[in-house]
Amino acid sequence: MDFRISTDFSELVRERQRLRGTDVSPMFDPQACRSLSERGFWMAVNDRDGKTVGLQAFRLDDADPNLAEWVLGWMMGLYAKRREMIVPRAVMPPEHSLSHLIRGRIVYHGELWIDKHAKGCFPVFPRLGMMLAMVKWQPEAIWALTGQSMATRGHMVRMGYGHLEQSFLTWEWEPDGAEQAEWVGIALRRHLEFSIAEMATTEAKYQPSPVP
């Protein structure tokens, strides 16, 4: 596998259209967020033949006063810039949500797509991106929205998300491609630091021993 990293989100728009035939989400649309190249990056993974078999993107934001109170206004503002309507069913995540305790620098992980013939790069590809975002920005947390199937089959856990919540966001009129009740995956800083330490230990284990 060959990994490619870029801050040119116009190229991501073209790549998603070419590979999936659909528009990039507003979170990673350079027309909806002019400063995206300064606080985001996206990745592609290519197979041995040079074919692109995976995409994902990350962006840095500041959750104020916390993720729970910030997230809905953030999402609705981005969709409004593209003149797309979304209608929430609830104005805030449930009271028990961990998002009420998360504030400050956070990283949103989206646009994740892996070709069905390249499942071997999952979960290495997503986790690599999360580690790069951690090193680059030192966020308090990385978070991602997903549907029930992805959340309940263990995919999010294998990617490194140590906390999952169902019905984080609920919609009367949901965003294109989303479900009426969306799950959230959250990887806190300590989860990410643990993953980095675990990867370093594994890497060291398989290094060749020095010749005496």
Coordinates of N, CA and C in Angstrom, one line a residue:
M1 N 0.8 -1.2 0.0 CA 0.0 0.0 0.0 C 0.9 1.3 0.0
D2 N 0.4 2.3 -0.7 CA 1.1 3.6 -0.8 C 0.1 4.6 -0.3
F3 N 0.6 5.4 0.7 CA -0.3 6.4 1.3 C 0.1 7.8 0.8
R4 N -0.9 8.6 0.6 CA -0.7 10.0 0.1 C -1.5 11.0 1.0
I5 N -0.8 12.1 1.3 CA -1.4 13.1 2.2 C -1.4 14.4 1.5
S6 N -2.5 15.2 1.6 CA -2.7 16.4 0.9 C -3.5 17.4 1.7
T7 N -3.3 18.7 1.5 CA -4.2 19.7 2.0 C -4.9 20.4 0.9
D8 N -4.9 19.9 -0.3 CA -5.6 20.5 -1.4 C -7.0 19.8 -1.4
F9 N -8.0 20.5 -0.8 CA -9.3 19.8 -0.7 C -10.1 19.9 -2.0
S10 N -9.7 20.8 -3.0 CA -10.3 20.7 -4.3 C -10.0 19.4 -5.0
E11 N -8.8 18.9 -4.7 CA -8.5 17.5 -5.3 C -9.3 16.5 -4.6
L12 N -9.6 16.6 -3.3 CA -10.5 15.6 -2.6 C -11.9 15.6 -3.2
V13 N -12.4 16.8 -3.6 CA -13.7 16.9 -4.2 C -13.7 16.1 -5.5
R14 N -12.6 16.3 -6.3 CA -12.6 15.6 -7.6 C -12.4 14.1 -7.4
E15 N -11.6 13.7 -6.4 CA -11.4 12.3 -6.1 C -12.7 11.6 -5.7
R16 N -13.4 12.2 -4.8 CA -14.7 11.6 -4.3 C -15.6 11.4 -5.5
Q17 N -15.7 12.5 -6.3 CA -16.6 12.4 -7.5 C -16.2 11.2 -8.4
R18 N -14.9 11.1 -8.6 CA -14.4 10.1 -9.5 C -14.6 8.7 -9.0
L19 N -14.3 8.5 -7.7 CA -14.4 7.2 -7.1 C -15.8 6.8 -6.6
R20 N -16.5 7.7 -6.1 CA -17.8 7.4 -5.5 C -19.0 8.0 -6.2
G21 N -18.8 9.0 -7.1 CA -19.8 9.6 -7.9 C -20.7 10.5 -7.1
T22 N -20.3 11.0 -5.9 CA -21.1 11.9 -5.1 C -20.2 13.0 -4.6
D23 N -20.9 14.0 -4.1 CA -20.2 15.2 -3.6 C -19.5 15.0 -2.2
V24 N -18.5 15.7 -2.0 CA -17.8 15.7 -0.7 C -18.8 16.3 0.4
S25 N -18.7 15.9 1.6 CA -19.5 16.4 2.7 C -19.2 17.9 2.9
P26 N -20.1 18.7 3.5 CA -19.8 20.1 3.7 C -18.7 20.3 4.7
M27 N -18.4 19.3 5.6 CA -17.3 19.4 6.5 C -15.9 19.6 5.8
F28 N -15.9 19.0 4.6 CA -14.6 19.1 3.8 C -14.7 19.7 2.5
D29 N -15.7 20.6 2.3 CA -16.0 21.3 1.1 C -15.2 22.6 1.2
P30 N -14.2 22.8 0.3 CA -13.4 24.1 0.4 C -14.3 25.3 0.1
Q31 N -15.4 25.1 -0.6 CA -16.3 26.3 -0.9 C -17.0 26.7 0.4
A32 N -17.3 25.7 1.3 CA -18.0 26.0 2.5 C -17.1 26.4 3.6
C33 N -15.8 26.1 3.5 CA -14.8 26.5 4.5 C -13.5 26.9 3.8
R34 N -13.4 28.2 3.7 CA -12.2 28.8 2.9 C -10.9 28.5 3.5
S35 N -10.8 28.3 4.9 CA -9.5 28.1 5.5 C -9.2 26.6 5.8
L36 N -9.9 25.7 5.1 CA -9.8 24.3 5.3 C -8.4 23.8 5.1
S37 N -7.7 24.3 4.1 CA -6.3 23.8 3.8 C -5.4 24.1 5.0
E38 N -5.7 25.1 5.8 CA -4.9 25.5 6.9 C -5.1 24.7 8.2
R39 N -6.3 24.1 8.3 CA -6.6 23.3 9.5 C -7.1 21.9 9.2
G40 N -6.7 21.4 8.1 CA -7.2 20.1 7.7 C -6.2 19.4 6.8
F41 N -6.4 18.1 6.6 CA -5.7 17.3 5.6 C -6.5 16.1 5.2
W42 N -6.2 15.5 4.1 CA -6.9 14.3 3.7 C -5.9 13.3 3.2
M43 N -6.3 12.0 3.2 CA -5.4 11.0 2.8 C -6.0 10.1 1.8
A44 N -5.2 9.5 0.9 CA -5.6 8.4 0.0 C -4.6 7.3 0.2
V45 N -5.1 6.1 -0.1 CA -4.3 4.9 -0.1 C -4.4 4.2 -1.4
N46 N -3.3 3.9 -2.0 CA -3.2 3.2 -3.3 C -2.7 1.8 -3.2
D47 N -3.2 0.9 -4.0 CA -2.7 -0.5 -4.0 C -1.5 -0.6 -4.9
R48 N -1.0 -1.8 -5.1 CA 0.3 -2.0 -5.8 C 0.2 -1.6 -7.2
D49 N -1.0 -1.5 -7.8 CA -1.2 -1.1 -9.2 C -1.4 0.4 -9.3
G50 N -1.3 1.1 -8.2 CA -1.5 2.6 -8.2 C -3.0 3.0 -8.2
K51 N -3.9 2.1 -8.0 CA -5.3 2.4 -7.9 C -5.7 2.9 -6.5
T52 N -6.4 4.0 -6.5 CA -6.8 4.5 -5.2 C -7.9 3.7 -4.6
V53 N -7.7 3.1 -3.4 CA -8.7 2.2 -2.8 C -9.2 2.7 -1.5
G54 N -8.8 3.9 -1.1 CA -9.3 4.4 0.2 C -9.1 5.9 0.3
L55 N -10.1 6.6 1.0 CA -10.0 8.0 1.3 C -10.4 8.3 2.7
Q56 N -9.9 9.4 3.3 CA -10.4 9.9 4.6 C -9.9 11.3 4.7
A57 N -10.5 12.0 5.7 CA -10.1 13.4 5.9 C -10.3 13.8 7.3
F58 N -9.5 14.8 7.8 CA -9.5 15.3 9.1 C -9.5 16.8 9.1
R59 N -10.2 17.4 10.1 CA -10.1 18.8 10.3 C -10.1 19.2 11.8
L60 N -9.4 20.3 12.1 CA -9.3 20.8 13.4 C -10.3 21.9 13.7
D61 N -11.0 21.8 14.9 CA -11.9 22.8 15.3 C -11.7 23.1 16.8
D62 N -12.4 24.1 17.2 CA -12.4 24.5 18.6 C -13.8 24.4 19.2
A63 N -14.1 23.4 20.1 CA -15.4 23.2 20.6 C -15.6 24.1 21.8
D64 N -16.5 25.1 21.7 CA -16.7 26.0 22.8 C -18.2 26.2 23.0
P65 N -18.8 26.0 24.2 CA -18.1 25.7 25.4 C -17.7 24.2 25.5
N66 N -18.4 23.4 24.8 CA -18.1 21.9 24.8 C -18.6 21.3 23.5
L67 N -18.2 20.1 23.2 CA -18.7 19.4 22.0 C -20.2 19.3 21.9
A68 N -20.8 19.0 23.0 CA -22.3 18.8 23.0 C -23.0 20.1 22.6
E69 N -22.6 21.2 23.1 CA -23.3 22.5 22.8 C -22.9 23.1 21.5
W70 N -21.7 22.7 21.0 CA -21.2 23.3 19.8 C -21.6 22.6 18.5
V71 N -21.7 21.2 18.6 CA -21.8 20.4 17.4 C -22.9 20.7 16.5
L72 N -24.1 20.9 17.0 CA -25.3 21.1 16.1 C -25.2 22.4 15.3
G73 N -24.8 23.5 16.0 CA -24.6 24.8 15.3 C -23.6 24.7 14.2
W74 N -22.5 24.0 14.5 CA -21.4 23.8 13.6 C -21.9 23.1 12.3
M75 N -22.6 22.0 12.5 CA -23.1 21.2 11.4 C -24.1 22.0 10.6
M76 N -25.1 22.6 11.2 CA -26.1 23.3 10.5 C -25.6 24.5 9.7
G77 N -24.5 25.2 10.3 CA -23.9 26.3 9.6 C -23.2 25.8 8.3
L78 N -22.5 24.7 8.4 CA -21.8 24.1 7.2 C -22.8 23.7 6.1
Y79 N -23.9 23.1 6.5 CA -24.9 22.7 5.5 C -25.6 23.9 4.9
A80 N -25.9 24.9 5.7 CA -26.5 26.2 5.3 C -25.7 26.9 4.2
K81 N -24.3 26.8 4.3 CA -23.5 27.4 3.3 C -23.6 26.8 2.0
R82 N -24.0 25.5 1.9 CA -24.3 24.8 0.7 C -25.7 24.8 0.3
R83 N -26.5 25.5 1.1 CA -28.0 25.6 0.8 C -28.6 24.2 0.9
E84 N -28.2 23.4 1.8 CA -28.8 22.1 2.0 C -29.4 22.1 3.4
M85 N -30.7 21.6 3.5 CA -31.4 21.7 4.7 C -31.3 20.4 5.5
I86 N -31.1 20.6 6.8 CA -31.1 19.5 7.8 C -32.0 20.0 8.9
V87 N -32.8 19.1 9.5 CA -33.7 19.5 10.6 C -33.4 18.5 11.8
P88 N -32.9 19.1 12.9 CA -32.6 18.2 14.0 C -33.9 17.8 14.8
R89 N -33.9 16.6 15.4 CA -35.0 16.2 16.3 C -34.8 16.7 17.7
A90 N -33.5 16.8 18.1 CA -33.1 17.3 19.4 C -32.1 18.4 19.3
V91 N -32.1 19.3 20.2 CA -31.2 20.5 20.0 C -29.8 20.2 20.6
M92 N -29.7 19.0 21.3 CA -28.4 18.7 22.0 C -28.3 17.2 22.2
P93 N -27.1 16.6 22.2 CA -27.0 15.2 22.6 C -27.5 14.9 23.9
P94 N -27.8 13.6 24.2 CA -28.3 13.3 25.6 C -27.5 13.8 26.7
E95 N -28.1 13.9 27.9 CA -27.4 14.5 29.0 C -26.2 13.6 29.5
H96 N -26.3 12.3 29.3 CA -25.2 11.4 29.7 C -24.0 11.4 28.7
S97 N -24.1 12.1 27.6 CA -23.1 12.0 26.6 C -21.7 12.5 27.1
L98 N -20.7 11.8 26.7 CA -19.3 12.3 27.0 C -19.0 13.6 26.4
S99 N -19.7 13.9 25.3 CA -19.4 15.2 24.6 C -19.6 16.4 25.5
H100 N -20.4 16.3 26.6 CA -20.5 17.5 27.5 C -19.2 17.8 28.2
L101 N -18.3 16.9 28.3 CA -17.0 17.0 29.0 C -15.9 17.3 28.1
I102 N -16.1 17.4 26.8 CA -15.0 17.6 25.8 C -15.1 19.0 25.3
R103 N -14.0 19.7 25.5 CA -13.9 21.1 25.0 C -12.5 21.4 24.5
G104 N -12.4 22.5 23.7 CA -11.1 22.9 23.2 C -10.8 22.3 21.9
R105 N -9.6 21.9 21.6 CA -9.1 21.5 20.3 C -9.7 20.0 20.0
I106 N -10.4 19.9 19.0 CA -11.0 18.6 18.6 C -10.7 18.4 17.1
V107 N -10.7 17.1 16.7 CA -10.5 16.8 15.3 C -11.6 15.9 14.8
Y108 N -12.3 16.4 13.7 CA -13.3 15.6 13.1 C -12.7 14.7 12.0
H109 N -13.1 13.4 12.0 CA -12.7 12.4 11.1 C -13.8 12.0 10.2
G110 N -13.7 12.2 8.9 CA -14.8 11.9 8.0 C -14.3 11.5 6.6
E111 N -15.3 11.4 5.7 CA -15.0 11.0 4.3 C -14.3 9.6 4.2
L112 N -14.5 8.8 5.3 CA -13.8 7.5 5.2 C -14.5 6.5 4.3
W113 N -13.7 6.1 3.3 CA -14.2 5.1 2.3 C -13.1 4.2 1.9
I114 N -13.3 2.9 1.9 CA -12.4 1.9 1.5 C -13.0 0.9 0.5
D115 N -12.4 0.7 -0.6 CA -12.9 -0.1 -1.6 C -13.2 -1.5 -1.1
K116 N -14.3 -2.1 -1.5 CA -14.6 -3.5 -0.9 C -13.6 -4.5 -1.2
H117 N -12.7 -4.3 -2.2 CA -11.7 -5.3 -2.6 C -10.4 -5.0 -1.9
A118 N -10.4 -4.0 -1.0 CA -9.1 -3.6 -0.3 C -9.3 -3.6 1.2
K119 N -10.1 -4.5 1.7 CA -10.4 -4.5 3.2 C -9.2 -4.8 4.0
G120 N -8.1 -5.3 3.4 CA -6.9 -5.6 4.1 C -6.3 -4.3 4.7
C121 N -6.6 -3.1 4.2 CA -6.0 -1.9 4.8 C -6.8 -1.3 5.9
F122 N -7.9 -2.0 6.3 CA -8.7 -1.6 7.4 C -8.4 -2.5 8.6
P123 N -8.1 -2.0 9.8 CA -8.2 -0.6 10.2 C -6.9 0.2 10.2
V124 N -5.8 -0.3 9.5 CA -4.5 0.3 9.5 C -4.6 1.8 8.9
F125 N -5.4 1.9 7.8 CA -5.5 3.2 7.1 C -6.1 4.2 8.0
P126 N -7.3 4.0 8.6 CA -7.9 5.0 9.5 C -7.1 5.3 10.7
R127 N -6.5 4.3 11.3 CA -5.7 4.5 12.5 C -4.5 5.3 12.2
L128 N -3.8 5.1 11.1 CA -2.7 5.9 10.7 C -3.0 7.4 10.6
G129 N -4.2 7.6 10.0 CA -4.6 9.0 9.9 C -4.9 9.7 11.2
M130 N -5.5 8.9 12.2 CA -5.8 9.4 13.5 C -4.5 9.7 14.2
M131 N -3.5 8.8 14.1 CA -2.2 9.1 14.7 C -1.5 10.3 14.2
L132 N -1.6 10.5 12.9 CA -1.0 11.7 12.3 C -1.7 13.0 12.8
A133 N -3.0 12.9 12.9 CA -3.8 14.1 13.4 C -3.4 14.4 14.9
M134 N -3.2 13.3 15.6 CA -2.8 13.5 17.0 C -1.4 14.2 17.1
V135 N -0.4 13.7 16.3 CA 0.9 14.3 16.3 C 0.9 15.7 15.8
K136 N 0.1 16.0 14.8 CA 0.1 17.3 14.2 C -0.6 18.4 15.1
W137 N -1.7 18.0 15.7 CA -2.5 19.0 16.4 C -2.6 18.8 17.9
Q138 N -2.3 17.7 18.5 CA -2.4 17.4 19.9 C -3.8 17.8 20.4
P139 N -4.9 17.2 19.8 CA -6.2 17.6 20.2 C -6.6 16.9 21.5
E140 N -7.7 17.4 22.1 CA -8.3 16.7 23.3 C -9.0 15.4 22.9
A141 N -9.5 15.4 21.7 CA -10.2 14.2 21.2 C -10.3 14.2 19.7
I142 N -10.5 13.0 19.1 CA -10.8 12.9 17.7 C -12.2 12.2 17.7
W143 N -13.1 12.7 16.9 CA -14.5 12.2 16.9 C -15.0 12.0 15.4
A144 N -15.9 11.1 15.3 CA -16.5 10.7 14.0 C -17.9 10.3 14.2
L145 N -18.7 10.6 13.2 CA -20.1 10.2 13.1 C -20.3 9.0 12.2
T146 N -21.2 8.1 12.6 CA -21.3 6.8 11.9 C -22.7 6.3 12.0
G147 N -23.1 5.3 11.3 CA -24.4 4.6 11.4 C -24.3 3.4 12.3
Q148 N -25.4 2.8 12.5 CA -25.5 1.7 13.4 C -24.7 0.5 13.0
S149 N -24.7 0.2 11.7 CA -24.0 -1.0 11.2 C -22.5 -0.9 11.5
M150 N -21.9 0.2 11.1 CA -20.5 0.4 11.4 C -20.2 0.4 12.9
A151 N -21.1 1.0 13.7 CA -20.8 1.1 15.1 C -20.9 -0.3 15.8
T152 N -21.9 -1.1 15.4 CA -22.2 -2.3 16.2 C -21.4 -3.5 15.7
R153 N -20.7 -3.4 14.6 CA -19.9 -4.5 14.1 C -18.4 -4.5 14.5
G154 N -18.1 -3.6 15.4 CA -16.7 -3.5 15.9 C -15.7 -2.7 15.1
H155 N -16.2 -2.1 14.0 CA -15.2 -1.4 13.1 C -14.7 -0.2 13.8
M156 N -15.5 0.5 14.5 CA -15.0 1.8 15.1 C -14.0 1.5 16.2
V157 N -14.2 0.4 17.0 CA -13.3 0.0 18.0 C -12.0 -0.4 17.4
R158 N -12.0 -1.1 16.3 CA -10.7 -1.6 15.7 C -10.0 -0.4 15.1
M159 N -10.7 0.7 14.8 CA -10.0 1.9 14.3 C -9.3 2.7 15.4
G160 N -9.8 2.5 16.7 CA -9.2 3.2 17.8 C -10.1 4.1 18.6
Y161 N -11.4 4.0 18.3 CA -12.4 4.8 19.0 C -12.8 4.0 20.3
G162 N -12.3 4.6 21.4 CA -12.5 3.9 22.7 C -13.9 4.1 23.3
H163 N -14.7 5.0 22.7 CA -16.0 5.3 23.3 C -17.0 5.5 22.2
L164 N -18.2 4.8 22.3 CA -19.2 4.9 21.3 C -20.5 5.3 22.0
E165 N -21.3 6.1 21.3 CA -22.7 6.5 21.8 C -23.7 6.4 20.7
Q166 N -24.8 5.8 20.9 CA -25.9 5.8 19.9 C -26.8 7.0 20.1
S167 N -27.5 7.4 19.1 CA -28.4 8.6 19.1 C -27.7 9.8 19.6
F168 N -26.5 10.0 19.2 CA -25.7 11.3 19.5 C -26.4 12.5 18.8
L169 N -26.7 12.3 17.6 CA -27.5 13.3 16.8 C -28.7 12.6 16.2
T170 N -29.9 13.2 16.4 CA -31.1 12.6 15.8 C -31.8 13.7 14.9
W171 N -32.3 13.2 13.8 CA -32.8 14.1 12.7 C -34.3 13.9 12.4
E172 N -35.0 14.9 12.1 CA -36.3 14.9 11.4 C -36.0 14.8 9.9
W173 N -35.0 15.6 9.5 CA -34.6 15.6 8.1 C -33.1 15.5 8.1
E174 N -32.6 14.3 7.9 CA -31.2 14.0 8.1 C -30.3 14.4 6.9
P175 N -29.0 14.7 7.2 CA -28.1 15.0 6.1 C -28.0 13.9 5.1
D176 N -27.7 14.2 3.9 CA -27.5 13.2 2.8 C -26.5 12.1 3.2
G177 N -26.9 10.9 3.2 CA -26.0 9.8 3.5 C -26.0 9.4 5.0
A178 N -26.6 10.2 5.8 CA -26.7 9.9 7.2 C -27.9 9.1 7.6
E179 N -28.0 8.6 8.8 CA -29.2 7.9 9.3 C -29.9 8.9 10.3
Q180 N -31.2 8.5 10.6 CA -32.0 9.4 11.4 C -31.4 9.5 12.8
A181 N -30.8 8.5 13.3 CA -30.1 8.5 14.6 C -28.6 8.1 14.3
E182 N -27.7 9.1 14.5 CA -26.3 8.9 14.3 C -25.5 8.5 15.5
W183 N -24.6 7.6 15.4 CA -23.7 7.3 16.5 C -22.5 8.2 16.4
V184 N -21.8 8.3 17.5 CA -20.5 9.1 17.5 C -19.5 8.2 18.1
G185 N -18.3 8.2 17.5 CA -17.1 7.5 18.1 C -16.2 8.6 18.6
I186 N -15.7 8.4 19.8 CA -14.8 9.4 20.4 C -13.5 8.7 20.8
A187 N -12.4 9.3 20.4 CA -11.1 8.8 20.9 C -10.4 10.0 21.7
L188 N -10.4 9.8 23.0 CA -9.8 10.8 23.8 C -8.3 10.8 23.7
R189 N -7.7 11.9 24.1 CA -6.2 12.0 24.0 C -5.5 10.8 24.6
R190 N -6.0 10.3 25.8 CA -5.4 9.2 26.4 C -5.5 7.9 25.6
H191 N -6.7 7.8 24.9 CA -6.8 6.6 24.0 C -5.8 6.7 22.9
L192 N -5.6 7.9 22.3 CA -4.7 8.1 21.2 C -3.3 7.8 21.7
E193 N -2.9 8.4 22.8 CA -1.6 8.1 23.4 C -1.3 6.7 23.6
F194 N -2.3 6.0 24.1 CA -2.1 4.5 24.3 C -1.9 3.8 23.0
S195 N -2.7 4.2 22.0 CA -2.5 3.5 20.7 C -1.1 3.8 20.1
I196 N -0.6 5.0 20.3 CA 0.7 5.3 19.8 C 1.8 4.5 20.5
A197 N 1.6 4.4 21.8 CA 2.5 3.6 22.6 C 2.5 2.1 22.2
E198 N 1.2 1.6 22.0 CA 1.0 0.2 21.6 C 1.7 -0.1 20.2
M199 N 1.5 0.9 19.3 CA 2.1 0.7 17.9 C 3.6 0.7 18.0
A200 N 4.2 1.6 18.9 CA 5.6 1.7 19.0 C 6.2 0.4 19.6
T201 N 5.5 -0.2 20.6 CA 5.9 -1.4 21.2 C 5.9 -2.6 20.2
T202 N 4.8 -2.6 19.4 CA 4.7 -3.7 18.4 C 5.8 -3.6 17.3
E203 N 6.1 -2.3 16.9 CA 7.1 -2.1 15.9 C 8.5 -2.5 16.4
A204 N 8.8 -2.2 17.7 CA 10.0 -2.5 18.3 C 10.2 -4.1 18.4
K205 N 9.1 -4.7 18.7 CA 9.1 -6.2 18.8 C 9.6 -6.9 17.6
Y206 N 9.2 -6.3 16.4 CA 9.5 -7.0 15.2 C 10.7 -6.4 14.5
Q207 N 11.5 -5.5 15.1 CA 12.7 -5.1 14.6 C 13.8 -6.2 14.7
P208 N 14.7 -6.3 13.7 CA 15.7 -7.4 13.8 C 16.7 -7.1 15.0
S209 N 17.1 -8.1 15.6 CA 18.0 -8.0 16.7 C 19.4 -7.6 16.2
P210 N 20.1 -6.8 16.9 CA 21.5 -6.4 16.5 C 22.4 -7.6 16.5
V211 N 23.3 -7.6 15.5 CA 24.3 -8.7 15.4 C 25.4 -8.4 16.4
P212 N 25.7 -9.4 17.3 CA 26.7 -9.2 18.3 C 28.1 -9.2 17.6

